PDB file of C-alpha atoms in Angstrom:
ATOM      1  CA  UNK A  28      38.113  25.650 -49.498  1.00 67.00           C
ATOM      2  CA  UNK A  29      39.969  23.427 -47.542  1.00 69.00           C
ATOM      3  CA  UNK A  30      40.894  25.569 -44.432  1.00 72.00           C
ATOM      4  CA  UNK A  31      36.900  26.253 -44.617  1.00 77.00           C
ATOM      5  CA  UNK A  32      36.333  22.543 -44.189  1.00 77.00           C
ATOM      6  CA  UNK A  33      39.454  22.765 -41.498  1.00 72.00           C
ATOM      7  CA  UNK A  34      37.550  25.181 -39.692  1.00 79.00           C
ATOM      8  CA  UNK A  35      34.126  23.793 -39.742  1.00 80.00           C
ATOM      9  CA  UNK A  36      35.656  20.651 -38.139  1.00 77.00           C
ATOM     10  CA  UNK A  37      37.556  22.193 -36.018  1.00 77.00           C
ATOM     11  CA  UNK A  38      34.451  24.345 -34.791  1.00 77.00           C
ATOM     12  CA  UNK A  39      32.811  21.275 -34.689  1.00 80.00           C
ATOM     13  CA  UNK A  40      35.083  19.160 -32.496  1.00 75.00           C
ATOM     14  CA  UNK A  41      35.549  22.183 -29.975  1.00 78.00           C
ATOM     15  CA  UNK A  42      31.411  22.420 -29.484  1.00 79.00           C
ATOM     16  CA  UNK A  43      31.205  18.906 -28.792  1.00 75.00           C
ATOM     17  CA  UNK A  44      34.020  18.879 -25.936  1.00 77.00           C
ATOM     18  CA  UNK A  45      32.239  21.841 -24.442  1.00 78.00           C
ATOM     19  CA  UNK A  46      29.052  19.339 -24.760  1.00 78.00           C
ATOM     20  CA  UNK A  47      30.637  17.000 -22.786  1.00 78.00           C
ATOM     21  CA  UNK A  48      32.223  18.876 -20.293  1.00 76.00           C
ATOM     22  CA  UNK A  49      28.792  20.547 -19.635  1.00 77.00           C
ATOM     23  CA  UNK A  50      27.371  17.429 -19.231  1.00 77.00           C
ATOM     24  CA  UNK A  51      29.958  15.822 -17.413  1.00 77.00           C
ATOM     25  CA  UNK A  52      29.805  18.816 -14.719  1.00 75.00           C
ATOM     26  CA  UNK A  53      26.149  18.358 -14.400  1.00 75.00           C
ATOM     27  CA  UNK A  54      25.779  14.820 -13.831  1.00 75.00           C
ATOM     28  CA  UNK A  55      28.958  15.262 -11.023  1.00 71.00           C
ATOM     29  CA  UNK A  56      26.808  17.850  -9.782  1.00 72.00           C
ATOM     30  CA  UNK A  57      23.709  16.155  -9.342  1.00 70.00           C
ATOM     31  CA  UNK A  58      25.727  12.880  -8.039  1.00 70.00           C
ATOM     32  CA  UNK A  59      27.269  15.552  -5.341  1.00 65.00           C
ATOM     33  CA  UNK A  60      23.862  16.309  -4.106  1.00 69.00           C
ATOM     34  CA  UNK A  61      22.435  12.994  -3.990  1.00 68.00           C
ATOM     35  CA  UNK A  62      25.555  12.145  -2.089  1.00 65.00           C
ATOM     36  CA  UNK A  63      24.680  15.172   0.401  1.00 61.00           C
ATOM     37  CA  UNK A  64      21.000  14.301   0.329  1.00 66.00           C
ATOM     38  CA  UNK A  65      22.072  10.780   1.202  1.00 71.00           C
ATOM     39  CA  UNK A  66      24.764  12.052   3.974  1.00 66.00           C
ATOM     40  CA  UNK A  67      22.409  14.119   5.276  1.00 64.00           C
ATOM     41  CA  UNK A  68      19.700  11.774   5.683  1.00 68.00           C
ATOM     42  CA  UNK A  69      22.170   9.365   7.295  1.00 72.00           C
ATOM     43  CA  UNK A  70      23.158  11.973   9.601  1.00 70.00           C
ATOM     44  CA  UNK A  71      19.762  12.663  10.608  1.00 69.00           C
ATOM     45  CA  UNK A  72      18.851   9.125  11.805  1.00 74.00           C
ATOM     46  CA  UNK A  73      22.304   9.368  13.692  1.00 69.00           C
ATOM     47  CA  UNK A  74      20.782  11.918  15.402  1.00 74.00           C
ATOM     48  CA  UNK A  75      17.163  10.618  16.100  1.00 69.00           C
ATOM     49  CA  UNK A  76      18.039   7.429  16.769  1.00 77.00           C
ATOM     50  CA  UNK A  77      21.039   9.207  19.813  1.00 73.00           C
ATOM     51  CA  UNK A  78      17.895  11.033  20.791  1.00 76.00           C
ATOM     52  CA  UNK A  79      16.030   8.525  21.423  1.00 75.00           C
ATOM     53  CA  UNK A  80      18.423   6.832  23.587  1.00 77.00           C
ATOM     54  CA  UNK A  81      19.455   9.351  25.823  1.00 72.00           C
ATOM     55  CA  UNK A  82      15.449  10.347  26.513  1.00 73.00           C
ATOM     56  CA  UNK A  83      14.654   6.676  27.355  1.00 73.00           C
ATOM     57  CA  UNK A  84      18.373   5.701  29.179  1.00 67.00           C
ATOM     58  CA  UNK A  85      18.987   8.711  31.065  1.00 70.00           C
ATOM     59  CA  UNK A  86      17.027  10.395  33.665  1.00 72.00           C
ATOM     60  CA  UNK A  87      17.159  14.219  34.734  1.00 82.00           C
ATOM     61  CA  UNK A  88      17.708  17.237  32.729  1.00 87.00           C
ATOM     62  CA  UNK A  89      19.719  15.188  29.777  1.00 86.00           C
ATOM     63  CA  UNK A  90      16.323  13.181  29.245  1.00 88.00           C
ATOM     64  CA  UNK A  91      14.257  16.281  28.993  1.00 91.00           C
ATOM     65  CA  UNK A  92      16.680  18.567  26.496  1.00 91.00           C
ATOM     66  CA  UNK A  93      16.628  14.912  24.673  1.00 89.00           C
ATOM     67  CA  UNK A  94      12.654  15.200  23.757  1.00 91.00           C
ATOM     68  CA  UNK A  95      12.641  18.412  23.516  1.00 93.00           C
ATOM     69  CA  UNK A  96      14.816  18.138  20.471  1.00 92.00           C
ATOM     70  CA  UNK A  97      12.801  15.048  19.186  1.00 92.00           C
ATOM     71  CA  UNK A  98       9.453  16.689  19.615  1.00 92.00           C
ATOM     72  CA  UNK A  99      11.225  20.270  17.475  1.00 93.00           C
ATOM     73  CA  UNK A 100      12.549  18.190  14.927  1.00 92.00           C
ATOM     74  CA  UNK A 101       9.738  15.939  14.459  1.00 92.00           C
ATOM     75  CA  UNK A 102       6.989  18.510  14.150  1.00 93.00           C
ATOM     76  CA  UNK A 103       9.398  20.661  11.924  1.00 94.00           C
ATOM     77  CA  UNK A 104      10.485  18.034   9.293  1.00 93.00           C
ATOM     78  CA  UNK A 105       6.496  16.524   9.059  1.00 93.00           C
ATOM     79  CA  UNK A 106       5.143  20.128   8.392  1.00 94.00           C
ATOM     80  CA  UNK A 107       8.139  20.609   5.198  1.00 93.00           C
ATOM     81  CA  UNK A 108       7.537  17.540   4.415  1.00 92.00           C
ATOM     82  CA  UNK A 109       3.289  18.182   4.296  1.00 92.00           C
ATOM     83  CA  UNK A 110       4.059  21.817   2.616  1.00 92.00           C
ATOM     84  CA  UNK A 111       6.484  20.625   0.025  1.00 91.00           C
ATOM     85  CA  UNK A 112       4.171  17.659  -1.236  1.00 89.00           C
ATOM     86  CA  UNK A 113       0.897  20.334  -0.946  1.00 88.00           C
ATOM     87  CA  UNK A 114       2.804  23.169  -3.500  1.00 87.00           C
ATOM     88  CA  UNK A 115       3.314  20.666  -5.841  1.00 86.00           C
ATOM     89  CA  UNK A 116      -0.421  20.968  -7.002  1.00 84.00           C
ATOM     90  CA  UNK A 117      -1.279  24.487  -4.174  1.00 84.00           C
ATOM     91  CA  UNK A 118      -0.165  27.081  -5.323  1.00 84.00           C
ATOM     92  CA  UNK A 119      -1.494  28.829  -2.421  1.00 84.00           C
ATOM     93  CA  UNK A 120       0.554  27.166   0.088  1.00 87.00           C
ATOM     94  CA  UNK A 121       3.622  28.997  -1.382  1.00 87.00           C
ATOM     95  CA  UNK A 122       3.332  31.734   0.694  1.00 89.00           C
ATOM     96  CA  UNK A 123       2.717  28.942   4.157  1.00 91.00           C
ATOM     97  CA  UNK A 124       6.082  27.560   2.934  1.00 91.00           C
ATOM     98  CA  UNK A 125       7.725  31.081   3.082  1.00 92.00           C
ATOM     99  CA  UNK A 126       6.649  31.333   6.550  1.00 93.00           C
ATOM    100  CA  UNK A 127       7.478  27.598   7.610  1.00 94.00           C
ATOM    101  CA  UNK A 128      11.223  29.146   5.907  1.00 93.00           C
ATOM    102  CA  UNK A 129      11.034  32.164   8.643  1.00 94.00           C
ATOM    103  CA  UNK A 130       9.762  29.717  11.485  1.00 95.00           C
ATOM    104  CA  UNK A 131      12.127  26.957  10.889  1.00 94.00           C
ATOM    105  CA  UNK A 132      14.999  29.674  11.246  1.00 94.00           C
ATOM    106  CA  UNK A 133      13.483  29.963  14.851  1.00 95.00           C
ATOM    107  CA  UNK A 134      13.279  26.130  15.256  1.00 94.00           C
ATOM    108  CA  UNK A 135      16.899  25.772  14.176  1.00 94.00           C
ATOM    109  CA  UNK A 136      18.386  28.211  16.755  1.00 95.00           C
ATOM    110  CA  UNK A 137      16.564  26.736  19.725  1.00 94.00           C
ATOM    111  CA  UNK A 138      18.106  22.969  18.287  1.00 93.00           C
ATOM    112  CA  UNK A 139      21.739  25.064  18.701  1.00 93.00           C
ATOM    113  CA  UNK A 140      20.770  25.734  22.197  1.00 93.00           C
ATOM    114  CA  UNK A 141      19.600  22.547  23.412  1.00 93.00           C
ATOM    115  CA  UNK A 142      22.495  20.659  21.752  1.00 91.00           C
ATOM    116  CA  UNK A 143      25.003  23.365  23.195  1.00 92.00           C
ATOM    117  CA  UNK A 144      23.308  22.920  26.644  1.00 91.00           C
ATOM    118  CA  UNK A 145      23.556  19.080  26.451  1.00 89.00           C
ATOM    119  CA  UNK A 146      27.196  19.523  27.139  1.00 87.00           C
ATOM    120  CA  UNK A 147      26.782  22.094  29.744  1.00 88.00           C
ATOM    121  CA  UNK A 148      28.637  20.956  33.278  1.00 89.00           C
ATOM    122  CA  UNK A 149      26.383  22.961  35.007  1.00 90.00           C
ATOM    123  CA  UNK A 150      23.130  20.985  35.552  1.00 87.00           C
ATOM    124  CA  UNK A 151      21.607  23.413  38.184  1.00 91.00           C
ATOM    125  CA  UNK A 152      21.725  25.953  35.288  1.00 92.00           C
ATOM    126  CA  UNK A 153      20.357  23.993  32.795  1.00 90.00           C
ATOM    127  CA  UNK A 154      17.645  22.613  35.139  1.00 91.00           C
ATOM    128  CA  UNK A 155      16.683  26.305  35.151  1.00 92.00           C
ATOM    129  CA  UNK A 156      16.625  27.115  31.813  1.00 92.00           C
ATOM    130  CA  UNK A 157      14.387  24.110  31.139  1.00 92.00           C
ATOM    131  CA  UNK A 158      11.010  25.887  32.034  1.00 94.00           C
ATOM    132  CA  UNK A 159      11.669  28.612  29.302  1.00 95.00           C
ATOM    133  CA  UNK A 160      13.293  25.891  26.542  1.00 94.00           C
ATOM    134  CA  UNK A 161       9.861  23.975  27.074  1.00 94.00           C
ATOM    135  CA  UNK A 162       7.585  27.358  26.545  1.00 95.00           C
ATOM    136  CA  UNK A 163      10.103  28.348  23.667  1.00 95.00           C
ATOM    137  CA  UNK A 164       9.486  24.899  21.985  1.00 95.00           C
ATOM    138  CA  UNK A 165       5.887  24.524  22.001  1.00 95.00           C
ATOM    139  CA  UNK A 166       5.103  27.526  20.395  1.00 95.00           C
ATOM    140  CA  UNK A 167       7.544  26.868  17.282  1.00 95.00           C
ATOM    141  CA  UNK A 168       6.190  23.169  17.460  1.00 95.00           C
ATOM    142  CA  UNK A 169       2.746  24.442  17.757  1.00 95.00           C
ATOM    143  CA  UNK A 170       3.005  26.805  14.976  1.00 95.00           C
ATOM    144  CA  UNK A 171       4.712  24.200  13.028  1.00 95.00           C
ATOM    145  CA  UNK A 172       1.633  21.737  13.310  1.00 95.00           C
ATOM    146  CA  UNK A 173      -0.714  24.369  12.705  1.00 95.00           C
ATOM    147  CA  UNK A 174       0.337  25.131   9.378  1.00 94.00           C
ATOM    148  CA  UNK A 175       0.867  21.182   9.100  1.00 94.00           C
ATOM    149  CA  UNK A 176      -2.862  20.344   9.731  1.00 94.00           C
ATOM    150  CA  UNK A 177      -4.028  23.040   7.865  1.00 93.00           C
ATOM    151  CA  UNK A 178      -2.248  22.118   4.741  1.00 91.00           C
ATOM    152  CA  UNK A 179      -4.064  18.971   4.672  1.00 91.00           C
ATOM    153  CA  UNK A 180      -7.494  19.752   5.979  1.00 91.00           C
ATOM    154  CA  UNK A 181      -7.059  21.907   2.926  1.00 89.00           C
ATOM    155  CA  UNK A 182      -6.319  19.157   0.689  1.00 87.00           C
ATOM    156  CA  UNK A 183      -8.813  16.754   1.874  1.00 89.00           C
ATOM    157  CA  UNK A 184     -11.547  19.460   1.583  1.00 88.00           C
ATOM    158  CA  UNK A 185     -10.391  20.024  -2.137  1.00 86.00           C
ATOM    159  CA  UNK A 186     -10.539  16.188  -2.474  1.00 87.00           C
ATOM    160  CA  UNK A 187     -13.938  15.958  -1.161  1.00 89.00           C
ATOM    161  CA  UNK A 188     -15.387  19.015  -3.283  1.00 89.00           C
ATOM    162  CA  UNK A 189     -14.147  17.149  -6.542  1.00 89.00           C
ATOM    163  CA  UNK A 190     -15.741  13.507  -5.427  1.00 91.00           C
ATOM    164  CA  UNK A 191     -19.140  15.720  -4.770  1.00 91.00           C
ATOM    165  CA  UNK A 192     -18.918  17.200  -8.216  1.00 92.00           C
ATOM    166  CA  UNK A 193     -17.341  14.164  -9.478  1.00 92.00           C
ATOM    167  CA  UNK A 194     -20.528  12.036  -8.146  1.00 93.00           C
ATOM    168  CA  UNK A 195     -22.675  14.368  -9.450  1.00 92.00           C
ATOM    169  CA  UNK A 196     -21.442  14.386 -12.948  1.00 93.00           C
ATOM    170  CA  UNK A 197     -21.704  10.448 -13.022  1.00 93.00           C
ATOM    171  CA  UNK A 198     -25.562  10.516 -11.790  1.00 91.00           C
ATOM    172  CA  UNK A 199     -26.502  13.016 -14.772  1.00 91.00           C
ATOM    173  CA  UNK A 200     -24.276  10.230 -16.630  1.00 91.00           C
ATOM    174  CA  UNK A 201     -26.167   6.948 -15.522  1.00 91.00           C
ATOM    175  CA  UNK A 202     -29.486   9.039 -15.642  1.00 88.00           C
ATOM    176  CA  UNK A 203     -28.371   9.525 -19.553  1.00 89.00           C
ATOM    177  CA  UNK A 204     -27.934   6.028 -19.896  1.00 89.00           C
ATOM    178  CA  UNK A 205     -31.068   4.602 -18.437  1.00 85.00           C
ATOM    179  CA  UNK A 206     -33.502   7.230 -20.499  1.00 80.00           C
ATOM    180  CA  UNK A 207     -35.425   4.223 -21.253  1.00 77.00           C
ATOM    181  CA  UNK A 208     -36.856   3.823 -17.724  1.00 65.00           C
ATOM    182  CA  UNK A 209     -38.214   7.552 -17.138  1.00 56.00           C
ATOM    183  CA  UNK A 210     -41.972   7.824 -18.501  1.00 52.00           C
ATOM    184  CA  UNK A 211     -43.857  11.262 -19.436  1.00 49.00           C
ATOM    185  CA  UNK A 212     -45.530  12.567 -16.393  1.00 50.00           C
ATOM    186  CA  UNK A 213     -49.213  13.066 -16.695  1.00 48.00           C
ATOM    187  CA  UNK A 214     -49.563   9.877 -19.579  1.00 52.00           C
ATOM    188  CA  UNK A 215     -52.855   8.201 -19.039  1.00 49.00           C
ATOM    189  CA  UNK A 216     -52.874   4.030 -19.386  1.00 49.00           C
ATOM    190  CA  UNK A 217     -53.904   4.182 -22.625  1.00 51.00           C
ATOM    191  CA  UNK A 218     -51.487   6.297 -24.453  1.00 52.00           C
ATOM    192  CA  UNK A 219     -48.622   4.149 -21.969  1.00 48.00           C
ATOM    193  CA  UNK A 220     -50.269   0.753 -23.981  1.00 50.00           C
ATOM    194  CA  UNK A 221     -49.973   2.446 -26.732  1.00 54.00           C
ATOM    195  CA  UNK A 222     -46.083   3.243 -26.363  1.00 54.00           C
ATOM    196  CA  UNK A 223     -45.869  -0.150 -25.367  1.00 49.00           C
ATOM    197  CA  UNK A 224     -47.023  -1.887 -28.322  1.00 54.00           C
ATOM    198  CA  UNK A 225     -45.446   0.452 -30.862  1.00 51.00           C
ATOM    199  CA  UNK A 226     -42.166  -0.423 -29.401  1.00 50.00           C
ATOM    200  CA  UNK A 227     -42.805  -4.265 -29.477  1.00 50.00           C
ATOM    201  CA  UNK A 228     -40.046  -6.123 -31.568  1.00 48.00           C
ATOM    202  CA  UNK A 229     -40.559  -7.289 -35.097  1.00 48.00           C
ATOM    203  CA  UNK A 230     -40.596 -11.041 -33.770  1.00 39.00           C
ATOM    204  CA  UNK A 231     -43.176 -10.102 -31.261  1.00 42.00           C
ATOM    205  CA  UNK A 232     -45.889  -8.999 -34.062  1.00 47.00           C
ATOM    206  CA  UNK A 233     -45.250 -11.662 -36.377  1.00 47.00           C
ATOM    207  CA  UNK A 234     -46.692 -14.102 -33.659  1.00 46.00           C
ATOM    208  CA  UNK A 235     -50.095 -15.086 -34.525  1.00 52.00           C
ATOM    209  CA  UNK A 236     -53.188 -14.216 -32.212  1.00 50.00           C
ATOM    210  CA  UNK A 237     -55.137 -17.192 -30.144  1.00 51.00           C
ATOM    211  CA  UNK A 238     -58.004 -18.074 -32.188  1.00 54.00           C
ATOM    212  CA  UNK A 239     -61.374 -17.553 -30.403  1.00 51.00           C
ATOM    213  CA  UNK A 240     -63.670 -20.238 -29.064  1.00 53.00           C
ATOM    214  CA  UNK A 241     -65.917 -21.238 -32.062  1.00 53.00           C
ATOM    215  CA  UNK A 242     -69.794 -20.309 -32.063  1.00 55.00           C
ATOM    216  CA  UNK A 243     -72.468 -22.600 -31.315  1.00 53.00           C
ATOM    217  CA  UNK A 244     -73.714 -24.082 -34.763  1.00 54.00           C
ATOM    218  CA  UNK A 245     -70.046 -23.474 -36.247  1.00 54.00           C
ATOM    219  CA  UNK A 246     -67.705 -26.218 -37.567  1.00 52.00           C
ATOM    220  CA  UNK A 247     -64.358 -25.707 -35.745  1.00 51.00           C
ATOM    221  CA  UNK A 248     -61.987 -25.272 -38.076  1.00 51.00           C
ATOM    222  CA  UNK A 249     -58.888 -27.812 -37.724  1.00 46.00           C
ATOM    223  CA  UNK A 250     -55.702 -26.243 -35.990  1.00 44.00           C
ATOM    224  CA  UNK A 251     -53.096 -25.702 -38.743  1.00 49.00           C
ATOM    225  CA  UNK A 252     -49.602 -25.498 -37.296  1.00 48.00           C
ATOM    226  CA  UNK A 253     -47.924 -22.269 -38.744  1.00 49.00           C
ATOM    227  CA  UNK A 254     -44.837 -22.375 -40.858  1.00 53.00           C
ATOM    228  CA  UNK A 255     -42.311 -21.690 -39.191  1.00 49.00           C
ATOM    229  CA  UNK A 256     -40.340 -20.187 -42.479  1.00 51.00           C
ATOM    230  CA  UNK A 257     -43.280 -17.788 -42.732  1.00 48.00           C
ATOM    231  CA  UNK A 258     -42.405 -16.067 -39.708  1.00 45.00           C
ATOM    232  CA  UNK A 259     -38.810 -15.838 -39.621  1.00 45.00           C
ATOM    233  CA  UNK A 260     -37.535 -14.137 -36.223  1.00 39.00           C
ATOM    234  CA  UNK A 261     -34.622 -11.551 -36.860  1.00 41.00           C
ATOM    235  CA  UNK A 262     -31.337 -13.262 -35.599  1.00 34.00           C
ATOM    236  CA  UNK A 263     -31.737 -16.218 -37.657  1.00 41.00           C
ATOM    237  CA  UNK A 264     -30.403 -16.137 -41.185  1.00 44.00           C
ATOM    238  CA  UNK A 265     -32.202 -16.913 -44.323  1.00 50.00           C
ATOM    239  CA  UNK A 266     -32.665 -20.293 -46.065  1.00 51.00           C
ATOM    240  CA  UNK A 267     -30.185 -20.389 -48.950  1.00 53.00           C
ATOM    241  CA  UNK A 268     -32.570 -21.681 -51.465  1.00 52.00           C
ATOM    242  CA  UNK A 269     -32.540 -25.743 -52.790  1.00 50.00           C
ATOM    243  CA  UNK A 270     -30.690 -26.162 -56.002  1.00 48.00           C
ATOM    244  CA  UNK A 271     -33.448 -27.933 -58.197  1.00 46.00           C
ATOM    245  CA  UNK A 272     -32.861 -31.399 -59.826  1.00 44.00           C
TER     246      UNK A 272
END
């Protein structure tokens, strides 16, 4: 009995070290990649920001291989960026994202050759090769924005199909709610009068009639004011009756 107990524990302990090394592993792992993500990103604006500078400060062919990497990586990281948000709720725009995976392989070996022709000595040859890095690059870039704006002229035409069924739904709505103001087609005046004074309010009958002019040779009969506890209108409360004595 007791090595059973002994062994339970002992079972026990073990699967809760393996719980914690498990967990342990993943949260280094997921601190490792937000360390990469965050290296990466850093790295990045490094790069942009060097970019920038040499297509601004320098003239000549650094200046152009300069934007030519700023306009490839520009257009390429705003179209993942556009694709990745759009599959969240697309599911269509899975299969743009496998071909923004084939074309970035493109756009990532032309970046290899304009960075290793930034360091080239020879200027006359990379003055030459400039003509055909400039074709090369707008037709990844251009691809790249094509699939870019089409990702999001599909989304806003989604988002304007549900606001046009959205707005339609609500004027059935406030149609439903306002039933009171539509009237039977064809009703003549006198059946609409009619209507009208069966749906007067209780306090509206109660109120006494003018009294006609009297009749030449009739006594007018004296104006009696009405009680006012005879015609009691409905959001006032009842008289609690007098105690006597």
């Amino acid at each position: 009995m007791e090595a059973t107990i002994v062994t339970i524990l002992a079972l026990l302990f073990l699967s809760f070290v393996a719980l914690g090394v498990y967990a342990t592993v993943k949260v280094a792992k997921a601190a490792k990649r937000g360390v990469d993500r965050t290296l990466d990103q850093a790295r990045r604006t490094v790069e942009d920001t060097t970019l920038r500078a040499k297509s601004f400060g320098q003239a000549g062919v650094a200046a152009e291989l300069a934007k030519l990497r700023l306009s490839l990586r520009g257009s390429m990281r705003a179209t993942q960026d556009a694709l990745q948000a759009g599959a969240v709720e697309d599911a269509s725009l899975r299969e743009s994202l496998d071909l923004f995976a084939r074309l970035s392989a493109h756009g990532r070996e032309l970046d290899e050759d304009l960075k290793r022709l930034e360091r080239e000595p020879d200027k006359a040859y990379v003055a030459g090769q400039l003509p055909a890095l400039t074709e090369r690059t707008e037709r990844i870039t251009g691809s790249a924005d094509a699939l870019r704006q089409a990702a999001r002229d599909r989304a806003r035409r989604f988002a304007e199909d549900d606001l046009e069924t959205l707005s339609a739904q609500i004027d059935v709505e406030t149609g439903a709610l306002r039933h009171w103001t539509t009237t039977t087609d064809g009703r003549d005046g006198r059946e609409a009068a009619a209507g009208a004074e069966a749906a007067q309010p209780a306090w509206y009958e109660s109120t006494p009639a003018p009294q006609a002019h009297p009749r030449a040779g009739e006594t007018p009969q004296a104006i009696t004011a009405p009680d006012p506890r005879a015609t009691p209108y409905p959001w006032e409360k009842t008289a609690r009756p007098e105690s006597a004595g």
